[in-house]
Amino acid sequence: TSSSTTTTSSTTTTSTTLPPAFDAVDVSFSFTVIIGEDSVGVFTATGTATDDGVMCSSGTSFETGFVDLNGGHEQWVTQMRCDDDTGRFKLECDSRGTYEDTVWITNDTCTVVGRTNAYVGISGDLSGTTTCPPGPNCFVEYTGTVERTE
């Protein structure tokens, strides 16, 4: 016994329209990260970028990559998911830190990379500090700019 199936297909073309380009605007991020297996945190953003509606003002952060390069030099990637469902972006960071008494303090430089939805095509540069006192939380403060070019 044999059977045959004939499938007729049609071609569907989907086009994606990116949100409009914008010049570099200021943004500041503050977030608290709970250090552990997932290093999950919450963030808030302020500045011209949020005032103009090109960046969300709050969300959740998830550390998705970390490399200890020794001597206080670290590299890490954090995914940022916006509470308002406008999309995701990530921070790719390079950190150099030292202990001051029992507090770990790093000076960080980060690149902002757009990921999904409203953040596709967004890029930027941030710098700031991460402060990790004894306990499970680290506190992050970054400032910089983001932009979208065509």
Short mmCIF file of N, CA and C in Angstrom, two decimals:
data_model
loop_
_atom_site.label_atom_id
_atom_site.label_comp_id
_atom_site.label_asym_id
_atom_site.label_seq_id
_atom_site.Cartn_x
_atom_site.Cartn_y
_atom_site.Cartn_z
N THR A 1 0.85 -1.17 0.00
CA THR A 1 0.00 0.00 0.00
C THR A 1 0.89 1.23 0.00
N SER A 2 0.59 2.19 -0.83
CA SER A 2 1.37 3.42 -0.86
C SER A 2 0.41 4.60 -0.88
N SER A 3 0.92 5.70 -0.48
CA SER A 3 0.10 6.90 -0.52
C SER A 3 0.98 8.06 -0.94
N SER A 4 0.41 9.09 -1.47
CA SER A 4 1.16 10.28 -1.85
C SER A 4 0.40 11.49 -1.39
N THR A 5 1.14 12.45 -1.07
CA THR A 5 0.53 13.69 -0.61
C THR A 5 1.07 14.82 -1.47
N THR A 6 0.20 15.65 -1.95
CA THR A 6 0.61 16.80 -2.73
C THR A 6 0.34 18.04 -1.88
N THR A 7 1.38 18.80 -1.70
CA THR A 7 1.24 20.00 -0.89
C THR A 7 1.42 21.21 -1.78
N THR A 8 0.48 22.09 -1.72
CA THR A 8 0.59 23.34 -2.45
C THR A 8 1.00 24.40 -1.44
N SER A 9 2.05 25.09 -1.78
CA SER A 9 2.50 26.13 -0.85
C SER A 9 2.48 27.48 -1.54
N SER A 10 2.33 28.47 -0.75
CA SER A 10 2.39 29.83 -1.27
C SER A 10 3.55 30.52 -0.57
N THR A 11 4.13 31.44 -1.23
CA THR A 11 5.26 32.17 -0.66
C THR A 11 4.74 33.38 0.08
N THR A 12 5.19 33.49 1.31
CA THR A 12 4.81 34.63 2.13
C THR A 12 6.05 35.47 2.37
N THR A 13 5.95 36.72 2.09
CA THR A 13 7.06 37.62 2.33
C THR A 13 6.73 38.47 3.54
N THR A 14 7.66 38.46 4.49
CA THR A 14 7.48 39.25 5.69
C THR A 14 8.57 40.31 5.73
N SER A 15 8.19 41.53 5.91
CA SER A 15 9.20 42.57 6.03
C SER A 15 9.13 43.14 7.45
N THR A 16 10.29 43.48 7.94
CA THR A 16 10.37 44.04 9.29
C THR A 16 10.80 45.48 9.17
N THR A 17 10.05 46.34 9.78
CA THR A 17 10.38 47.76 9.79
C THR A 17 10.99 48.09 11.14
N LEU A 18 12.21 48.62 11.09
CA LEU A 18 12.87 49.02 12.33
C LEU A 18 12.29 50.32 12.83
N PRO A 19 12.30 50.51 14.14
CA PRO A 19 11.91 51.81 14.67
C PRO A 19 12.84 52.89 14.11
N PRO A 20 12.42 54.14 14.13
CA PRO A 20 13.22 55.20 13.50
C PRO A 20 14.58 55.40 14.19
N ALA A 21 15.53 55.88 13.40
CA ALA A 21 16.86 56.20 13.93
C ALA A 21 16.76 57.40 14.85
N PHE A 22 17.71 57.52 15.77
CA PHE A 22 17.80 58.70 16.63
C PHE A 22 19.25 58.94 17.00
N ASP A 23 19.57 60.21 17.25
CA ASP A 23 20.93 60.58 17.65
C ASP A 23 21.18 60.13 19.08
N ALA A 24 22.45 60.14 19.46
CA ALA A 24 22.84 59.73 20.81
C ALA A 24 22.11 60.55 21.87
N VAL A 25 21.53 59.86 22.84
CA VAL A 25 20.84 60.50 23.96
C VAL A 25 21.37 59.89 25.26
N ASP A 26 21.31 60.69 26.32
CA ASP A 26 21.82 60.27 27.61
C ASP A 26 20.91 59.24 28.26
N VAL A 27 21.55 58.31 28.99
CA VAL A 27 20.80 57.33 29.76
C VAL A 27 21.63 56.98 31.00
N SER A 28 20.94 56.72 32.10
CA SER A 28 21.57 56.24 33.32
C SER A 28 20.85 55.00 33.79
N PHE A 29 21.60 54.00 34.20
CA PHE A 29 21.04 52.76 34.71
C PHE A 29 21.47 52.57 36.16
N SER A 30 20.52 52.15 36.98
CA SER A 30 20.81 51.72 38.35
C SER A 30 20.20 50.36 38.49
N PHE A 31 20.97 49.40 38.99
CA PHE A 31 20.33 48.12 39.26
C PHE A 31 21.02 47.40 40.39
N THR A 32 20.24 46.56 41.02
CA THR A 32 20.70 45.71 42.11
C THR A 32 20.70 44.29 41.58
N VAL A 33 21.82 43.59 41.74
CA VAL A 33 21.94 42.22 41.27
C VAL A 33 22.12 41.32 42.47
N ILE A 34 21.34 40.26 42.51
CA ILE A 34 21.49 39.25 43.56
C ILE A 34 22.51 38.24 43.04
N ILE A 35 23.69 38.23 43.64
CA ILE A 35 24.77 37.37 43.18
C ILE A 35 24.45 35.92 43.52
N GLY A 36 24.64 35.06 42.55
CA GLY A 36 24.37 33.64 42.74
C GLY A 36 24.40 32.93 41.42
N GLU A 37 23.79 31.80 41.37
CA GLU A 37 23.83 30.97 40.17
C GLU A 37 23.27 31.71 38.95
N ASP A 38 22.17 32.44 39.11
CA ASP A 38 21.55 33.14 37.99
C ASP A 38 21.87 34.62 37.94
N SER A 39 22.35 35.19 39.03
CA SER A 39 22.65 36.62 39.13
C SER A 39 21.53 37.46 38.51
N VAL A 40 20.34 37.32 39.07
CA VAL A 40 19.15 38.03 38.60
C VAL A 40 19.03 39.36 39.36
N GLY A 41 18.57 40.39 38.68
CA GLY A 41 18.38 41.67 39.32
C GLY A 41 17.25 42.46 38.70
N VAL A 42 17.06 43.65 39.21
CA VAL A 42 16.08 44.58 38.65
C VAL A 42 16.81 45.89 38.34
N PHE A 43 16.36 46.58 37.28
CA PHE A 43 17.01 47.83 36.91
C PHE A 43 16.00 48.94 36.73
N THR A 44 16.48 50.15 36.86
CA THR A 44 15.73 51.34 36.49
C THR A 44 16.63 52.16 35.56
N ALA A 45 16.03 52.85 34.64
CA ALA A 45 16.76 53.71 33.71
C ALA A 45 16.12 55.09 33.73
N THR A 46 16.95 56.11 33.61
CA THR A 46 16.48 57.50 33.57
C THR A 46 17.28 58.24 32.52
N GLY A 47 16.87 59.45 32.25
CA GLY A 47 17.59 60.30 31.31
C GLY A 47 16.77 60.59 30.08
N THR A 48 17.41 61.27 29.14
CA THR A 48 16.75 61.66 27.90
C THR A 48 16.21 60.44 27.16
N ALA A 49 16.96 59.32 27.20
CA ALA A 49 16.52 58.12 26.48
C ALA A 49 15.16 57.63 26.97
N THR A 50 14.92 57.66 28.27
CA THR A 50 13.61 57.24 28.78
C THR A 50 12.58 58.34 28.61
N ASP A 51 13.00 59.59 28.80
CA ASP A 51 12.08 60.72 28.62
C ASP A 51 11.54 60.76 27.19
N ASP A 52 12.41 60.43 26.20
CA ASP A 52 12.01 60.45 24.79
C ASP A 52 11.34 59.15 24.35
N GLY A 53 11.26 58.17 25.25
CA GLY A 53 10.59 56.91 24.94
C GLY A 53 11.39 55.95 24.09
N VAL A 54 12.71 56.13 24.00
CA VAL A 54 13.51 55.20 23.19
C VAL A 54 14.11 54.06 24.03
N MET A 55 14.04 54.17 25.35
CA MET A 55 14.46 53.10 26.26
C MET A 55 13.39 52.97 27.34
N CYS A 56 13.20 51.74 27.81
CA CYS A 56 12.25 51.52 28.89
C CYS A 56 12.84 52.03 30.21
N SER A 57 11.99 52.25 31.18
CA SER A 57 12.46 52.81 32.45
C SER A 57 12.69 51.77 33.54
N SER A 58 12.34 50.50 33.29
CA SER A 58 12.58 49.48 34.32
C SER A 58 12.50 48.09 33.70
N GLY A 59 13.08 47.13 34.43
CA GLY A 59 13.03 45.76 33.96
C GLY A 59 13.83 44.82 34.83
N THR A 60 14.10 43.65 34.28
CA THR A 60 14.82 42.60 34.98
C THR A 60 16.12 42.32 34.25
N SER A 61 17.18 42.06 35.02
CA SER A 61 18.47 41.72 34.42
C SER A 61 18.82 40.28 34.74
N PHE A 62 19.48 39.62 33.78
CA PHE A 62 19.91 38.23 33.93
C PHE A 62 21.35 38.13 33.44
N GLU A 63 22.27 37.76 34.30
CA GLU A 63 23.64 37.57 33.86
C GLU A 63 23.71 36.28 33.05
N THR A 64 24.20 36.37 31.82
CA THR A 64 24.23 35.20 30.95
C THR A 64 25.64 34.78 30.58
N GLY A 65 26.62 35.49 31.04
CA GLY A 65 28.00 35.10 30.77
C GLY A 65 28.94 35.82 31.71
N PHE A 66 29.96 35.12 32.19
CA PHE A 66 30.91 35.71 33.11
C PHE A 66 32.25 35.02 32.94
N VAL A 67 33.33 35.80 32.83
CA VAL A 67 34.67 35.25 32.75
C VAL A 67 35.55 36.02 33.72
N ASP A 68 36.19 35.30 34.63
CA ASP A 68 37.15 35.90 35.56
C ASP A 68 38.52 35.78 34.91
N LEU A 69 39.09 36.91 34.53
CA LEU A 69 40.37 36.91 33.83
C LEU A 69 41.56 37.07 34.78
N ASN A 70 41.31 36.96 36.07
CA ASN A 70 42.34 37.05 37.11
C ASN A 70 42.78 38.49 37.38
N GLY A 71 43.30 38.69 38.57
CA GLY A 71 43.81 40.00 38.95
C GLY A 71 42.75 41.08 39.01
N GLY A 72 41.50 40.71 39.27
CA GLY A 72 40.43 41.70 39.35
C GLY A 72 39.84 42.10 38.02
N HIS A 73 40.23 41.43 36.94
CA HIS A 73 39.71 41.74 35.61
C HIS A 73 38.63 40.72 35.26
N GLU A 74 37.43 41.22 34.95
CA GLU A 74 36.29 40.35 34.65
C GLU A 74 35.60 40.85 33.38
N GLN A 75 34.98 39.94 32.67
CA GLN A 75 34.10 40.29 31.54
C GLN A 75 32.79 39.56 31.75
N TRP A 76 31.68 40.23 31.46
CA TRP A 76 30.37 39.61 31.67
C TRP A 76 29.34 40.19 30.71
N VAL A 77 28.27 39.43 30.53
CA VAL A 77 27.16 39.83 29.67
C VAL A 77 25.88 39.74 30.50
N THR A 78 25.07 40.78 30.45
CA THR A 78 23.79 40.78 31.15
C THR A 78 22.68 41.09 30.15
N GLN A 79 21.66 40.26 30.15
CA GLN A 79 20.47 40.49 29.33
C GLN A 79 19.51 41.37 30.14
N MET A 80 18.95 42.38 29.51
CA MET A 80 18.02 43.29 30.16
C MET A 80 16.65 43.13 29.48
N ARG A 81 15.64 42.76 30.26
CA ARG A 81 14.28 42.58 29.73
C ARG A 81 13.40 43.67 30.33
N CYS A 82 12.75 44.44 29.48
CA CYS A 82 11.94 45.58 29.92
C CYS A 82 10.59 45.12 30.49
N ASP A 83 10.18 45.77 31.58
CA ASP A 83 8.89 45.46 32.21
C ASP A 83 7.70 45.78 31.31
N ASP A 84 7.86 46.75 30.41
CA ASP A 84 6.73 47.16 29.57
C ASP A 84 6.62 46.33 28.27
N ASP A 85 7.38 45.23 28.20
CA ASP A 85 7.35 44.31 27.05
C ASP A 85 7.77 44.95 25.72
N THR A 86 8.57 46.04 25.78
CA THR A 86 9.03 46.65 24.54
C THR A 86 10.22 45.91 23.95
N GLY A 87 10.84 45.01 24.70
CA GLY A 87 11.92 44.22 24.14
C GLY A 87 13.05 43.98 25.12
N ARG A 88 14.18 43.55 24.54
CA ARG A 88 15.37 43.22 25.32
C ARG A 88 16.60 43.86 24.68
N PHE A 89 17.57 44.13 25.52
CA PHE A 89 18.88 44.56 25.07
C PHE A 89 19.89 43.93 26.01
N LYS A 90 21.16 43.98 25.65
CA LYS A 90 22.16 43.40 26.53
C LYS A 90 23.30 44.36 26.77
N LEU A 91 23.97 44.14 27.88
CA LEU A 91 25.17 44.89 28.23
C LEU A 91 26.34 43.92 28.17
N GLU A 92 27.36 44.27 27.41
CA GLU A 92 28.60 43.51 27.37
C GLU A 92 29.64 44.36 28.08
N CYS A 93 30.16 43.87 29.22
CA CYS A 93 30.96 44.72 30.10
C CYS A 93 32.35 44.16 30.36
N ASP A 94 33.26 45.08 30.59
CA ASP A 94 34.62 44.78 30.99
C ASP A 94 34.84 45.50 32.32
N SER A 95 35.29 44.77 33.34
CA SER A 95 35.39 45.33 34.69
C SER A 95 36.77 45.08 35.26
N ARG A 96 37.23 46.06 36.03
CA ARG A 96 38.47 45.92 36.78
C ARG A 96 38.16 46.35 38.21
N GLY A 97 38.45 45.44 39.15
CA GLY A 97 38.04 45.72 40.52
C GLY A 97 39.11 45.46 41.55
N THR A 98 38.83 45.98 42.74
CA THR A 98 39.69 45.78 43.90
C THR A 98 38.82 45.73 45.14
N TYR A 99 39.37 45.16 46.20
CA TYR A 99 38.70 45.18 47.50
C TYR A 99 39.11 46.43 48.25
N GLU A 100 38.12 47.08 48.83
CA GLU A 100 38.36 48.16 49.78
C GLU A 100 37.73 47.69 51.08
N ASP A 101 38.57 47.28 52.02
CA ASP A 101 38.15 46.58 53.23
C ASP A 101 37.44 45.29 52.79
N THR A 102 36.16 45.14 53.05
CA THR A 102 35.44 43.92 52.67
C THR A 102 34.48 44.16 51.50
N VAL A 103 34.62 45.29 50.82
CA VAL A 103 33.72 45.65 49.73
C VAL A 103 34.45 45.53 48.38
N TRP A 104 33.88 44.76 47.44
CA TRP A 104 34.42 44.62 46.09
C TRP A 104 33.87 45.75 45.25
N ILE A 105 34.75 46.56 44.65
CA ILE A 105 34.33 47.69 43.83
C ILE A 105 35.00 47.57 42.47
N THR A 106 34.20 47.65 41.41
CA THR A 106 34.75 47.59 40.05
C THR A 106 34.45 48.87 39.29
N ASN A 107 35.36 49.20 38.39
CA ASN A 107 35.13 50.25 37.40
C ASN A 107 34.83 49.53 36.10
N ASP A 108 33.67 49.84 35.53
CA ASP A 108 33.15 49.07 34.41
C ASP A 108 32.98 49.94 33.17
N THR A 109 33.22 49.34 32.01
CA THR A 109 32.84 49.94 30.73
C THR A 109 31.98 48.91 30.02
N CYS A 110 30.88 49.37 29.45
CA CYS A 110 29.91 48.45 28.83
C CYS A 110 29.49 48.96 27.46
N THR A 111 29.15 48.01 26.62
CA THR A 111 28.55 48.30 25.32
C THR A 111 27.10 47.85 25.39
N VAL A 112 26.19 48.70 24.93
CA VAL A 112 24.76 48.36 24.86
C VAL A 112 24.50 47.79 23.47
N VAL A 113 23.86 46.63 23.43
CA VAL A 113 23.54 46.00 22.15
C VAL A 113 22.04 45.70 22.14
N GLY A 114 21.32 46.27 21.15
CA GLY A 114 19.89 46.01 21.02
C GLY A 114 19.64 44.56 20.65
N ARG A 115 18.55 43.98 21.13
CA ARG A 115 18.27 42.57 20.89
C ARG A 115 16.95 42.35 20.17
N THR A 116 15.85 42.78 20.76
CA THR A 116 14.55 42.45 20.19
C THR A 116 13.63 43.67 20.16
N ASN A 117 12.62 43.57 19.33
CA ASN A 117 11.52 44.53 19.25
C ASN A 117 12.02 45.97 19.13
N ALA A 118 11.65 46.83 20.07
CA ALA A 118 11.98 48.25 19.99
C ALA A 118 13.48 48.53 20.10
N TYR A 119 14.27 47.54 20.50
CA TYR A 119 15.69 47.76 20.74
C TYR A 119 16.60 47.23 19.64
N VAL A 120 16.02 46.67 18.59
CA VAL A 120 16.82 46.22 17.46
C VAL A 120 17.54 47.43 16.89
N GLY A 121 18.84 47.32 16.70
CA GLY A 121 19.61 48.40 16.11
C GLY A 121 20.12 49.44 17.09
N ILE A 122 19.74 49.34 18.35
CA ILE A 122 20.24 50.29 19.35
C ILE A 122 21.64 49.88 19.76
N SER A 123 22.50 50.87 19.93
CA SER A 123 23.84 50.63 20.44
C SER A 123 24.21 51.78 21.37
N GLY A 124 25.24 51.58 22.16
CA GLY A 124 25.67 52.65 23.05
C GLY A 124 26.82 52.24 23.91
N ASP A 125 27.30 53.20 24.68
CA ASP A 125 28.42 52.98 25.58
C ASP A 125 28.07 53.52 26.95
N LEU A 126 28.42 52.74 27.98
CA LEU A 126 28.16 53.10 29.37
C LEU A 126 29.45 52.94 30.16
N SER A 127 29.54 53.66 31.26
CA SER A 127 30.62 53.44 32.21
C SER A 127 30.08 53.69 33.59
N GLY A 128 30.75 53.13 34.59
CA GLY A 128 30.30 53.32 35.96
C GLY A 128 30.96 52.35 36.90
N THR A 129 30.27 52.10 38.01
CA THR A 129 30.84 51.25 39.05
C THR A 129 29.84 50.20 39.51
N THR A 130 30.40 49.10 40.00
CA THR A 130 29.64 48.07 40.68
C THR A 130 30.22 47.95 42.07
N THR A 131 29.36 47.97 43.08
CA THR A 131 29.79 47.87 44.47
C THR A 131 29.14 46.64 45.09
N CYS A 132 29.98 45.74 45.62
CA CYS A 132 29.50 44.49 46.20
C CYS A 132 29.95 44.38 47.66
N PRO A 133 29.13 44.86 48.60
CA PRO A 133 29.47 44.68 50.01
C PRO A 133 29.25 43.21 50.41
N PRO A 134 29.69 42.79 51.60
CA PRO A 134 29.41 41.42 52.02
C PRO A 134 27.90 41.16 51.96
N GLY A 135 27.51 40.01 51.48
CA GLY A 135 26.10 39.67 51.32
C GLY A 135 25.80 39.34 49.88
N PRO A 136 24.54 39.10 49.58
CA PRO A 136 24.21 38.60 48.24
C PRO A 136 24.01 39.66 47.17
N ASN A 137 23.99 40.95 47.51
CA ASN A 137 23.63 41.97 46.53
C ASN A 137 24.82 42.81 46.07
N CYS A 138 24.84 43.15 44.78
CA CYS A 138 25.76 44.13 44.23
C CYS A 138 24.92 45.28 43.70
N PHE A 139 25.47 46.49 43.75
CA PHE A 139 24.76 47.69 43.33
C PHE A 139 25.52 48.34 42.18
N VAL A 140 24.80 48.59 41.07
CA VAL A 140 25.42 49.04 39.83
C VAL A 140 24.88 50.42 39.47
N GLU A 141 25.78 51.30 39.06
CA GLU A 141 25.42 52.64 38.59
C GLU A 141 26.20 52.91 37.30
N TYR A 142 25.48 53.09 36.17
CA TYR A 142 26.12 53.36 34.89
C TYR A 142 25.50 54.60 34.26
N THR A 143 26.31 55.35 33.53
CA THR A 143 25.81 56.45 32.71
C THR A 143 26.45 56.34 31.33
N GLY A 144 25.79 56.90 30.34
CA GLY A 144 26.33 56.89 28.98
C GLY A 144 25.31 57.35 27.99
N THR A 145 25.45 56.88 26.76
CA THR A 145 24.53 57.27 25.69
C THR A 145 24.11 56.04 24.89
N VAL A 146 22.95 56.13 24.28
CA VAL A 146 22.47 55.12 23.33
C VAL A 146 22.01 55.85 22.07
N GLU A 147 22.04 55.12 20.94
CA GLU A 147 21.59 55.69 19.67
C GLU A 147 21.14 54.57 18.75
N ARG A 148 20.44 54.95 17.69
CA ARG A 148 20.11 53.99 16.63
C ARG A 148 20.43 54.69 15.32
N THR A 149 21.30 54.07 14.54
CA THR A 149 21.62 54.61 13.23
C THR A 149 20.89 53.78 12.18
N GLU A 150 20.71 54.37 11.02
CA GLU A 150 19.99 53.63 9.97
C GLU A 150 20.91 52.71 9.23
#
